[in-house]
Amino acid sequence: MAKFKVTPLNEVSKIERIVDIITQAEAECPDKIAYKYKNSKQEIIEVSYKTFGEDVRALGSALSALGVDKEHIAIVAENSYNWINVYLSVLCSRGVYLPVDKELPPDDMLYVLNNGDAKVLFYSKRFEKLFHEKRDELAGVQYFIGFDREEDEGEFLSFARLMEKGRKLLAEGYTEYTSNMASSDLEALKMLVYTSGTTGIAKGVMLSEKNLVCEVYHGLQVADILTVGLSVLPYHHTYEAVVGILVYLHRHAVTCINDSLAAILKNLKTYQPDFIYLVPAFLEMFYKKIRANMEEKGKWETFQKGAKISKLLLKMGIDVRRKLFKELHEVFGGNLRLMVVGAAPLRSEVINFFETVGITVCQGYGITECSPLVSVNRNNKYADPETVGMPLPCLEVRIDNPTEDGTGEICVKGKTVMLGYYKNEEETNRVMVDGWFHTGDLGKIDERGYLSITGRCKNLIVLDNGKNVYPEEIENYIMLIPYVAEVIVKGVKDENEKTVLLAEVFLNKDKVKEMEKAPDEARLLADIRKQTESLPMYKQVTKVQIRATEFEKTTTKKIRRV
């Protein structure tokens, strides 16, 4: 077997507990800006690391005085500085943090709150009416704390007033919270995250403080981040909550809080970050908009010529990408250098586009049950954009029941793997076997130790001749057709009862309007065959179906597969 260079690890400050992240930052850079965000008047507010530490201790003390610092504390709210304050206050307490997806239907939200044994619920203004109306269905909740409430009303409390009480308690010498910030069991439940998978009922993933600490420490050993990040993804997901918020804090970066998804491009210009964490859907959107705009203005061919010149100069050690494509960089604020992408595979065409203009795309792979990061590419000479990189140093990864080409189910073992599913021993035992977590994802590991993701086990199509087809691979090709907005490839029986591939497609309405004639199923099939002509015959789509409506999606915009 060929020998490969061992990738050196980054130096990272040791931490034993979450509170260490805060105390180290306060000691090393108390006056440095930790957070930037816009208030209701659209003014940019800046919070130093020292002030953030004080806010965490104030809120924690207030909760301790209420007698709930050992309870399950939930939150249903948009991304905000207050969300982060609650998050760190609870992680540093003796309690359990329960982040809830704000986009869940009311009944699902109530299920998570009740099943997760929430005793305290923080919420934003948009949920004020809902929780008043559903109060009787949340019998276990003792206090409802509204971020936008001005006054206390029974068990419905004002967040601002609670913070005032906490600050007063600290000033008076109250130490019940601060003296217990490092007293909880590191291997006990600390964060309870309900998954929103594309199939099945949400399950409560139990993560310990040890899981989270190891994720931050070992993640930073292999994941290079820069100095100013725009925080975009929903905070209730572990990708942003752990790999985002906690990692930013420990690296002492500036976190700029994006106030709405519609404002991303505007906020990129406002905050001028040098890195950002995203899911592939955002990069696909950026790429499609930029390319469509270029083609509309007749600049696409000029761009391709510039790209060839740039690549030639790069081979000679001359990097002119930021100057040559300055106009594109201005779209992203002018300073963006790194995009860290996870949650789903990203097409190489999109990666190559951003690399061409001088923005590094660093792919990783994670799953909530692993806190969540499993593997990641380095944004340097060790990166391989066709893979999701190498596993974290604290993890073992193996491929279960591999096929001839080495593809099988990805299994993970190590310090960031969950404790199990909350109140669901049967499902825990199904996925945890001899300490190995069976992810349900398909992939393979090459001779260098780099991991590639093929698809989901549940989506695998087995043809009559025994060949395995990974629909995600074919879907990526079909998505290159300009008028295709969404697609799912699945196996169906034809008139001879043989399993064949069918592509169910939702068309891009704007692109269809630009066409002289709307594509019918015959045109669609012809274009799919042209796009997938490099694939072997058994991977060829033979049937198509055009949908009238979009596919149903999860709150993270993943298509639900039935």
Tab-separated table of N, CA and C in Angstrom, residues 135-219:
chain	number	residue	atom	x	y	z
A	135	ARG	N	-51.120	26.318	27.018
A	135	ARG	CA	-50.552	26.206	28.370
A	135	ARG	C	-50.954	24.894	29.045
A	136	ASP	N	-52.205	24.501	28.941
A	136	ASP	CA	-52.688	23.295	29.624
A	136	ASP	C	-52.076	22.019	29.053
A	137	GLU	N	-51.575	22.073	27.818
A	137	GLU	CA	-50.962	20.902	27.192
A	137	GLU	C	-49.472	20.799	27.507
A	138	LEU	N	-48.977	21.761	28.285
A	138	LEU	CA	-47.568	21.762	28.688
A	138	LEU	C	-47.489	21.807	30.209
A	139	ALA	N	-48.137	20.814	30.820
A	139	ALA	CA	-48.267	20.785	32.284
A	139	ALA	C	-46.918	20.721	32.992
A	140	GLY	N	-45.901	20.147	32.335
A	140	GLY	CA	-44.604	20.002	32.983
A	140	GLY	C	-43.795	21.286	33.032
A	141	VAL	N	-44.158	22.277	32.207
A	141	VAL	CA	-43.395	23.529	32.154
A	141	VAL	C	-43.780	24.433	33.325
A	142	GLN	N	-42.794	24.822	34.112
A	142	GLN	CA	-43.037	25.671	35.281
A	142	GLN	C	-42.952	27.152	34.949
A	143	TYR	N	-42.034	27.506	34.050
A	143	TYR	CA	-41.845	28.916	33.695
A	143	TYR	C	-41.722	29.072	32.179
A	144	PHE	N	-42.415	30.082	31.656
A	144	PHE	CA	-42.324	30.474	30.258
A	144	PHE	C	-41.639	31.835	30.237
A	145	ILE	N	-40.462	31.918	29.625
A	145	ILE	CA	-39.685	33.159	29.673
A	145	ILE	C	-39.618	33.774	28.278
A	146	GLY	N	-40.297	34.898	28.102
A	146	GLY	CA	-40.402	35.541	26.794
A	146	GLY	C	-39.300	36.553	26.552
A	147	PHE	N	-38.588	36.426	25.452
A	147	PHE	CA	-37.530	37.368	25.114
A	147	PHE	C	-38.072	38.787	24.918
A	148	ASP	N	-39.318	38.890	24.483
A	148	ASP	CA	-39.873	40.205	24.158
A	148	ASP	C	-40.890	40.710	25.176
A	149	ARG	N	-41.099	39.962	26.230
A	149	ARG	CA	-42.027	40.403	27.284
A	149	ARG	C	-41.391	41.528	28.102
A	150	GLU	N	-42.218	42.514	28.458
A	150	GLU	CA	-41.729	43.613	29.301
A	150	GLU	C	-42.048	43.374	30.767
A	151	GLU	N	-43.129	42.642	31.030
A	151	GLU	CA	-43.566	42.425	32.410
A	151	GLU	C	-43.735	40.941	32.713
A	152	ASP	N	-43.665	40.603	33.998
A	152	ASP	CA	-43.960	39.244	34.450
A	152	ASP	C	-45.463	39.099	34.639
A	153	GLU	N	-45.967	37.919	34.311
A	153	GLU	CA	-47.401	37.657	34.466
A	153	GLU	C	-47.574	36.187	34.852
A	154	GLY	N	-47.646	35.939	36.175
A	154	GLY	CA	-47.727	34.565	36.644
A	154	GLY	C	-46.466	33.815	36.298
A	155	GLU	N	-46.617	32.651	35.640
A	155	GLU	CA	-45.444	31.864	35.243
A	155	GLU	C	-44.836	32.348	33.927
A	156	PHE	N	-45.444	33.329	33.297
A	156	PHE	CA	-44.886	33.940	32.081
A	156	PHE	C	-44.003	35.114	32.504
A	157	LEU	N	-42.692	34.947	32.338
A	157	LEU	CA	-41.736	35.918	32.837
A	157	LEU	C	-41.058	36.711	31.719
A	158	SER	N	-40.562	37.881	32.085
A	158	SER	CA	-39.817	38.732	31.160
A	158	SER	C	-38.338	38.367	31.201
A	159	PHE	N	-37.754	38.113	30.042
A	159	PHE	CA	-36.327	37.795	29.963
A	159	PHE	C	-35.479	38.961	30.475
A	160	ALA	N	-35.846	40.177	30.086
A	160	ALA	CA	-35.082	41.357	30.511
A	160	ALA	C	-35.088	41.490	32.035
A	161	ARG	N	-36.247	41.275	32.633
A	161	ARG	CA	-36.334	41.369	34.099
A	161	ARG	C	-35.532	40.253	34.763
A	162	LEU	N	-35.543	39.070	34.144
A	162	LEU	CA	-34.786	37.950	34.699
A	162	LEU	C	-33.288	38.272	34.679
A	163	MET	N	-32.829	38.879	33.596
A	163	MET	CA	-31.425	39.267	33.505
A	163	MET	C	-31.076	40.307	34.568
A	164	GLU	N	-31.978	41.240	34.798
A	164	GLU	CA	-31.753	42.262	35.837
A	164	GLU	C	-31.600	41.610	37.207
A	165	LYS	N	-32.465	40.627	37.486
A	165	LYS	CA	-32.400	39.926	38.777
A	165	LYS	C	-31.074	39.182	38.921
A	166	GLY	N	-30.626	38.574	37.822
A	166	GLY	CA	-29.360	37.850	37.850
A	166	GLY	C	-28.184	38.757	38.133
A	167	ARG	N	-28.168	39.919	37.489
A	167	ARG	CA	-27.072	40.869	37.712
A	167	ARG	C	-27.073	41.362	39.160
A	168	LYS	N	-28.266	41.581	39.679
A	168	LYS	CA	-28.389	42.038	41.064
A	168	LYS	C	-27.890	40.967	42.037
A	169	LEU	N	-28.258	39.717	41.767
A	169	LEU	CA	-27.806	38.610	42.621
A	169	LEU	C	-26.280	38.519	42.652
A	170	LEU	N	-25.651	38.644	41.484
A	170	LEU	CA	-24.191	38.584	41.423
A	170	LEU	C	-23.556	39.737	42.190
A	171	ALA	N	-24.145	40.914	42.041
A	171	ALA	CA	-23.622	42.097	42.734
A	171	ALA	C	-23.714	41.939	44.246
A	172	GLU	N	-24.723	41.184	44.686
A	172	GLU	CA	-24.933	40.967	46.125
A	172	GLU	C	-24.112	39.792	46.654
A	173	GLY	N	-23.338	39.137	45.765
A	173	GLY	CA	-22.462	38.052	46.200
A	173	GLY	C	-23.052	36.656	46.090
A	174	TYR	N	-24.130	36.510	45.309
A	174	TYR	CA	-24.768	35.197	45.119
A	174	TYR	C	-23.818	34.280	44.331
A	175	THR	N	-23.548	33.081	44.853
A	175	THR	CA	-22.566	32.194	44.207
A	175	THR	C	-23.100	30.788	43.908
A	176	GLU	N	-24.384	30.564	44.113
A	176	GLU	CA	-24.939	29.222	43.921
A	176	GLU	C	-24.688	28.708	42.498
A	177	TYR	N	-24.836	29.580	41.516
A	177	TYR	CA	-24.610	29.177	40.129
A	177	TYR	C	-23.123	29.074	39.812
A	178	THR	N	-22.368	30.129	40.094
A	178	THR	CA	-20.953	30.169	39.713
A	178	THR	C	-20.130	29.092	40.411
A	179	SER	N	-20.496	28.739	41.624
A	179	SER	CA	-19.739	27.721	42.343
A	179	SER	C	-20.033	26.309	41.851
A	180	ASN	N	-21.089	26.164	41.055
A	180	ASN	CA	-21.466	24.838	40.544
A	180	ASN	C	-21.280	24.705	39.026
A	181	MET	N	-20.587	25.682	38.405
A	181	MET	CA	-20.425	25.654	36.945
A	181	MET	C	-19.544	24.499	36.480
A	182	ALA	N	-18.803	23.894	37.365
A	182	ALA	CA	-17.920	22.779	36.985
A	182	ALA	C	-18.194	21.556	37.844
A	183	SER	N	-19.464	21.369	38.217
A	183	SER	CA	-19.762	20.280	39.159
A	183	SER	C	-20.589	19.136	38.566
A	184	SER	N	-21.119	19.332	37.369
A	184	SER	CA	-21.980	18.291	36.799
A	184	SER	C	-21.153	17.133	36.246
A	185	ASP	N	-21.779	15.978	36.123
A	185	ASP	CA	-21.135	14.774	35.589
A	185	ASP	C	-20.870	14.972	34.094
A	186	LEU	N	-19.609	14.897	33.700
A	186	LEU	CA	-19.237	15.135	32.303
A	186	LEU	C	-19.857	14.132	31.341
A	187	GLU	N	-20.193	12.939	31.847
A	187	GLU	CA	-20.724	11.902	30.959
A	187	GLU	C	-22.237	11.744	31.080
A	188	ALA	N	-22.880	12.671	31.803
A	188	ALA	CA	-24.345	12.647	31.923
A	188	ALA	C	-24.970	13.477	30.800
A	189	LEU	N	-26.262	13.324	30.616
A	189	LEU	CA	-26.983	14.087	29.591
A	189	LEU	C	-26.824	15.582	29.836
A	190	LYS	N	-26.411	16.303	28.788
A	190	LYS	CA	-26.253	17.756	28.878
A	190	LYS	C	-27.075	18.487	27.819
A	191	MET	N	-27.185	17.895	26.634
A	191	MET	CA	-27.984	18.516	25.568
A	191	MET	C	-28.835	17.449	24.903
A	192	LEU	N	-30.110	17.776	24.729
A	192	LEU	CA	-31.082	16.841	24.152
A	192	LEU	C	-31.601	17.436	22.849
A	193	VAL	N	-31.202	16.829	21.721
A	193	VAL	CA	-31.526	17.375	20.404
A	193	VAL	C	-32.419	16.405	19.646
A	194	TYR	N	-33.586	16.884	19.253
A	194	TYR	CA	-34.511	16.031	18.500
A	194	TYR	C	-34.238	16.159	17.010
A	195	THR	N	-33.981	15.010	16.393
A	195	THR	CA	-33.660	14.995	14.968
A	195	THR	C	-34.903	15.247	14.134
A	196	SER	N	-34.681	15.761	12.936
A	196	SER	CA	-35.808	16.038	12.027
A	196	SER	C	-35.597	15.312	10.720
A	197	GLY	N	-35.134	14.076	10.797
A	197	GLY	CA	-34.761	13.303	9.606
A	197	GLY	C	-35.807	13.280	8.511
A	198	THR	N	-35.370	12.841	7.321
A	198	THR	CA	-36.262	12.814	6.159
A	198	THR	C	-37.270	11.668	6.233
A	199	THR	N	-37.086	10.761	7.165
A	199	THR	CA	-38.060	9.686	7.372
A	199	THR	C	-38.202	9.430	8.869
A	200	GLY	N	-39.360	8.954	9.288
A	200	GLY	CA	-39.546	8.538	10.675
A	200	GLY	C	-39.863	9.669	11.630
A	201	ILE	N	-40.189	9.295	12.883
A	201	ILE	CA	-40.531	10.238	13.934
A	201	ILE	C	-39.254	10.763	14.580
A	202	ALA	N	-39.279	12.045	14.977
A	202	ALA	CA	-38.110	12.662	15.599
A	202	ALA	C	-37.708	11.901	16.859
A	203	LYS	N	-36.399	11.719	17.020
A	203	LYS	CA	-35.864	11.016	18.191
A	203	LYS	C	-34.969	11.982	18.964
A	204	GLY	N	-34.996	11.862	20.294
A	204	GLY	CA	-34.181	12.732	21.128
A	204	GLY	C	-32.765	12.202	21.279
A	205	VAL	N	-31.811	12.861	20.674
A	205	VAL	CA	-30.410	12.451	20.743
A	205	VAL	C	-29.801	13.007	22.031
A	206	MET	N	-29.252	12.126	22.859
A	206	MET	CA	-28.668	12.528	24.134
A	206	MET	C	-27.156	12.744	23.987
A	207	LEU	N	-26.740	13.978	24.203
A	207	LEU	CA	-25.321	14.324	24.138
A	207	LEU	C	-24.833	14.759	25.511
A	208	SER	N	-23.636	14.331	25.861
A	208	SER	CA	-23.049	14.690	27.158
A	208	SER	C	-22.134	15.896	27.002
A	209	GLU	N	-21.728	16.466	28.134
A	209	GLU	CA	-20.769	17.573	28.080
A	209	GLU	C	-19.444	17.072	27.511
A	210	LYS	N	-19.086	15.843	27.821
A	210	LYS	CA	-17.862	15.262	27.267
A	210	LYS	C	-17.948	15.176	25.747
A	211	ASN	N	-19.106	14.760	25.229
A	211	ASN	CA	-19.307	14.733	23.779
A	211	ASN	C	-19.014	16.101	23.165
A	212	LEU	N	-19.603	17.138	23.757
A	212	LEU	CA	-19.497	18.489	23.208
A	212	LEU	C	-18.066	19.022	23.299
A	213	VAL	N	-17.440	18.813	24.450
A	213	VAL	CA	-16.064	19.290	24.653
A	213	VAL	C	-15.115	18.615	23.671
A	214	CYS	N	-15.251	17.306	23.506
A	214	CYS	CA	-14.383	16.571	22.562
A	214	CYS	C	-14.636	17.032	21.132
A	215	GLU	N	-15.878	17.324	20.806
A	215	GLU	CA	-16.200	17.812	19.461
A	215	GLU	C	-15.485	19.128	19.185
A	216	VAL	N	-15.531	20.037	20.146
A	216	VAL	CA	-14.889	21.345	19.972
A	216	VAL	C	-13.368	21.193	19.889
A	217	TYR	N	-12.798	20.494	20.840
A	217	TYR	CA	-11.337	20.370	20.904
A	217	TYR	C	-10.774	19.629	19.690
A	218	HIS	N	-11.287	18.433	19.430
A	218	HIS	CA	-10.755	17.633	18.326
A	218	HIS	C	-11.187	18.188	16.968
A	219	GLY	N	-12.328	18.852	16.924
A	219	GLY	CA	-12.748	19.491	15.679
A	219	GLY	C	-11.778	20.582	15.264
